[in-house]
Coordinates of C-alpha atoms in Angstrom, one line a residue:
M1 CA -6.1 2.8 -15.9
Q2 CA -4.4 6.6 -14.3
I3 CA -0.9 6.5 -14.0
V4 CA 0.6 8.7 -12.0
T5 CA 4.0 9.8 -10.0
L6 CA 4.9 10.2 -6.9
R7 CA 6.6 13.3 -6.1
R8 CA 9.3 12.3 -4.0
T9 CA 10.5 9.5 -5.2
G10 CA 8.9 9.9 -9.0
I11 CA 7.6 6.3 -8.5
K12 CA 5.1 5.8 -10.9
L13 CA 1.9 3.4 -10.1
S14 CA -1.7 3.4 -11.1
R15 CA -3.8 4.9 -9.8
M16 CA -5.5 2.3 -7.7
G17 CA -3.4 -0.5 -6.3
F18 CA -4.1 -4.3 -6.3
G19 CA -3.5 -5.4 -3.1
T20 CA -3.5 -8.8 -1.5
G21 CA -3.5 -8.3 2.9
T22 CA -7.7 -8.3 2.9
H23 CA -7.8 -10.4 6.1
G24 CA -4.1 -11.0 6.1
W25 CA -2.2 -12.1 8.9
N26 CA 0.0 -14.8 9.6
G27 CA 0.7 -15.8 6.2
S28 CA -2.1 -15.8 5.0
S29 CA -5.3 -13.3 3.2
E30 CA -8.5 -13.6 1.8
Q31 CA -6.5 -13.3 -2.0
T32 CA -4.1 -16.7 -1.0
R33 CA -7.2 -18.3 0.4
I34 CA -8.7 -18.4 -3.2
G35 CA -5.6 -20.7 -4.4
H36 CA -2.5 -19.7 -5.5
Q37 CA -3.3 -20.3 -9.3
K38 CA -5.9 -18.4 -9.7
L39 CA -4.2 -15.0 -7.7
V40 CA -1.5 -15.5 -9.5
D41 CA -4.0 -15.3 -13.0
L42 CA -6.5 -12.6 -11.7
L43 CA -2.8 -10.6 -10.5
K44 CA -2.5 -11.0 -14.3
L45 CA -5.4 -10.3 -16.0
A46 CA -5.2 -7.1 -13.3
Y47 CA -1.7 -6.6 -15.1
K48 CA -3.5 -6.6 -18.0
H49 CA -5.8 -3.7 -17.9
G50 CA -4.1 -1.9 -16.2
I51 CA -2.8 -2.3 -12.8
T52 CA 0.4 -1.8 -12.1
F53 CA 0.8 -1.4 -8.6
L54 CA 0.8 -4.3 -6.3
E55 CA 1.0 -3.9 -2.6
T56 CA 1.8 -7.0 -0.1
A57 CA 3.4 -7.5 2.6
E58 CA 6.4 -9.7 4.5
G59 CA 2.8 -11.1 6.8
Y60 CA 0.0 -11.7 3.7
G61 CA 1.7 -15.0 2.4
S62 CA 1.3 -13.7 -0.9
H63 CA 4.9 -12.5 -1.9
P64 CA 5.5 -16.1 -4.2
H65 CA 1.6 -15.6 -6.3
I66 CA 3.6 -11.5 -6.6
A67 CA 6.9 -13.4 -7.8
D68 CA 4.7 -15.8 -9.7
A69 CA 3.0 -13.1 -11.7
L70 CA 5.6 -11.0 -12.5
K71 CA 7.4 -14.0 -14.2
G72 CA 7.3 -13.0 -18.1
I73 CA 6.3 -8.9 -17.2
D74 CA 8.6 -6.1 -17.7
R75 CA 9.5 -5.3 -14.4
A76 CA 10.3 -1.5 -14.6
S77 CA 6.6 -1.1 -14.9
V78 CA 5.1 -2.2 -12.3
T79 CA 5.4 -0.5 -8.6
I80 CA 5.9 -3.9 -5.1
L81 CA 4.5 -2.2 -2.9
T82 CA 5.6 -4.6 0.3
K83 CA 5.7 -4.1 4.6
T84 CA 7.4 -5.9 7.1
F85 CA 5.8 -5.8 10.3
S86 CA 9.4 -6.2 12.4
R87 CA 11.0 -3.4 14.1
D88 CA 14.5 -5.3 14.6
A89 CA 17.0 -3.3 12.7
D90 CA 19.0 -6.2 11.9
Y91 CA 16.4 -8.2 11.0
I92 CA 15.2 -5.4 8.2
R93 CA 19.1 -5.5 7.2
E94 CA 19.2 -9.1 7.1
N95 CA 15.8 -9.3 4.9
I96 CA 15.9 -7.3 1.7
P97 CA 17.8 -9.3 -0.4
N98 CA 15.2 -12.3 0.9
F99 CA 12.5 -10.1 -1.3
L100 CA 15.0 -9.1 -4.3
K101 CA 15.8 -12.6 -4.6
L102 CA 11.9 -13.7 -4.0
F103 CA 10.4 -11.2 -6.9
N104 CA 13.2 -11.9 -8.5
T105 CA 14.3 -7.8 -8.8
D106 CA 16.9 -5.7 -8.0
Y107 CA 14.7 -3.3 -5.9
I108 CA 12.2 -2.7 -4.0
D109 CA 10.1 -0.6 -5.0
I110 CA 8.6 1.1 -1.7
L111 CA 9.2 -1.1 1.8
L112 CA 7.3 0.2 4.7
M113 CA 6.8 -0.5 8.4
H114 CA 3.8 -2.4 8.8
C115 CA 1.0 -1.4 11.4
I116 CA 2.4 1.5 13.1
S117 CA 0.5 1.7 16.0
E118 CA 2.5 4.0 18.7
P119 CA 2.9 7.6 19.0
D120 CA 6.3 7.5 19.7
W121 CA 7.6 5.3 17.4
L122 CA 10.0 7.6 15.4
S123 CA 12.0 7.5 18.9
K124 CA 11.3 4.3 20.2
Y125 CA 12.3 2.6 16.9
S126 CA 15.3 4.5 15.7
G127 CA 17.6 1.8 14.9
A128 CA 15.0 -0.6 12.0
I129 CA 14.1 3.2 10.2
D130 CA 17.6 3.6 9.8
A131 CA 17.9 0.2 8.6
L132 CA 14.9 1.3 5.9
K133 CA 17.7 4.3 5.3
E134 CA 20.1 2.5 4.8
A135 CA 18.1 0.5 1.5
K136 CA 17.1 4.1 1.1
D137 CA 21.0 5.0 0.5
K138 CA 22.1 2.2 -1.4
G139 CA 20.0 1.5 -4.3
L140 CA 17.7 -1.2 -3.0
V141 CA 14.5 0.5 -2.1
K142 CA 12.8 3.6 -3.8
G143 CA 10.4 4.3 -1.4
I144 CA 10.9 4.3 2.1
G145 CA 7.7 4.7 4.6
M146 CA 5.4 3.3 7.6
S147 CA 1.6 1.6 7.1
C148 CA 0.0 3.3 9.8
H149 CA -2.6 2.6 12.1
D150 CA -3.0 5.2 15.1
L151 CA -4.1 8.8 14.8
G152 CA -1.0 9.9 17.1
A153 CA 1.0 8.1 14.8
L154 CA -0.6 10.0 11.4
K155 CA 0.2 12.7 13.3
T156 CA 3.8 12.3 13.4
V157 CA 4.2 11.3 9.5
A158 CA 4.8 15.6 7.9
S159 CA 8.0 16.6 10.0
A160 CA 10.0 13.1 9.7
D161 CA 12.0 14.4 6.5
W162 CA 13.2 10.6 5.8
I163 CA 9.7 9.5 5.4
D164 CA 8.9 9.4 1.3
V165 CA 5.2 7.1 1.4
V166 CA 2.2 7.3 4.3
L167 CA -0.3 3.9 3.7
A168 CA -3.6 5.3 5.8
R169 CA -6.8 4.1 6.2
I170 CA -9.3 6.4 5.1
N171 CA -13.1 5.7 4.1
Y172 CA -16.1 8.2 3.8
N173 CA -17.5 6.1 6.3
D174 CA -15.2 5.7 9.7
T175 CA -14.7 2.4 8.9
N176 CA -12.1 0.4 10.4
M177 CA -10.2 3.5 10.6
D178 CA -8.0 4.8 13.1
A179 CA -10.3 8.3 14.1
K180 CA -13.3 10.1 12.9
T181 CA -12.8 11.2 8.5
I182 CA -13.1 14.0 9.6
E183 CA -10.2 14.3 12.0
V184 CA -8.1 12.0 9.9
V185 CA -9.3 14.2 6.4
P186 CA -6.8 16.9 7.8
V187 CA -3.4 15.5 8.7
L188 CA -3.4 14.1 5.7
K189 CA -3.9 17.6 3.4
D190 CA -0.8 18.2 6.3
I191 CA 1.5 15.3 5.2
H192 CA 0.2 15.9 1.4
D193 CA 1.6 20.3 2.2
A194 CA 5.1 18.9 4.0
G195 CA 5.2 17.1 0.2
K196 CA 5.3 13.4 1.0
D197 CA 2.9 11.0 -1.0
V198 CA -0.5 8.9 0.7
L199 CA -1.7 5.9 -0.8
A200 CA -5.2 5.0 1.1
M201 CA -6.3 2.0 2.7
K202 CA -9.3 0.6 4.1
V203 CA -10.4 2.4 1.2
I204 CA -14.2 0.3 1.4
G205 CA -13.8 -0.5 5.3
Q206 CA -12.1 -3.7 4.5
G207 CA -15.0 -5.0 3.1
K208 CA -17.6 -2.9 5.2
L209 CA -19.1 -1.4 3.0
N210 CA -19.1 -3.6 -0.1
S211 CA -22.6 -2.2 -0.5
D212 CA -20.9 1.1 -1.7
V213 CA -18.2 1.0 -3.4
R214 CA -19.6 3.6 -4.9
T215 CA -19.1 6.0 -2.5
C216 CA -16.2 5.2 -0.7
F217 CA -14.1 5.0 -4.9
K218 CA -15.9 8.5 -5.5
F219 CA -15.1 9.8 -1.8
A220 CA -11.0 8.1 -2.1
L221 CA -10.8 10.1 -5.7
N222 CA -11.4 13.0 -5.2
L223 CA -9.9 13.2 -1.8
P224 CA -6.9 16.2 -3.6
Y225 CA -4.6 15.0 -0.4
V226 CA -4.5 11.1 -2.4
D227 CA -2.3 10.2 -4.7
A228 CA -3.7 6.2 -5.2
M229 CA -5.1 4.1 -3.4
T230 CA -4.9 0.3 -3.0
V231 CA -7.7 -2.3 -2.9
G232 CA -8.2 -6.3 -2.1
M233 CA -10.1 -8.3 -5.0
T234 CA -10.8 -12.4 -4.6
S235 CA -12.5 -12.3 -8.0
E236 CA -12.6 -11.3 -12.2
E237 CA -15.9 -9.2 -11.0
Q238 CA -14.3 -7.6 -8.4
L239 CA -11.6 -6.8 -10.2
M240 CA -13.9 -4.9 -13.1
E241 CA -16.3 -3.3 -11.3
N242 CA -13.8 -2.0 -9.3
I243 CA -11.7 -0.5 -12.3
A244 CA -14.9 1.1 -14.6
L245 CA -15.5 2.4 -10.8
V246 CA -11.5 4.0 -10.9
N247 CA -11.4 4.9 -14.6
E248 CA -15.7 6.0 -14.3
F249 CA -13.9 9.5 -11.7
T250 CA -11.2 9.7 -12.6
A251 CA -12.7 11.0 -16.0
I252 CA -14.4 13.7 -14.7

């Protein structure tokens, strides 16, 4: 599995990440619903095959699964991306130590504000943003930013000097995205040109494009404005198929 280095933070991660939040909300996701040990074993198998990028959020219920999968693994070899839905500065400050304790680590690689959908979010949630900045200044977090669910909000990322990473919805088919692909791609280019790192999600349209995974991967992996992508998987068969596709297209 190809390893990439994020330009702004120097964080290293696999070109494809293991997403644990497909249809995830209220402490559950398709990944957690396969059972605790099954997901832990699948995460360990993914790591064995070179997937070092694990994507989660406090709302997915997958933090304990990742924590168990990390046991016996060199922490420095894994990149953990998690997200908080809270817009409350005090909550974020108080909860980051809980993340560290749960993952048995001194730092979180990437912490994002989750599901941003307002174009005025930079001013509206300035307190929460300050809490993220403080965590980064203290070394508790290496990279900060947001996961986006609105085109207007996505357009603010390039000019926000504090953002390191954005998790953006992108696929070739306009499926489960913030806007049509033809509208989103130029915005991702602007973000990337501004020196920020772009991670792609919904590259398979949250499973709606499962019949055409090859086209989905080829499109996402050939976008010059996308550094890496996260994909939700629930079986060894899916895992191995996706790894083969990533290795095929990144070897071109």
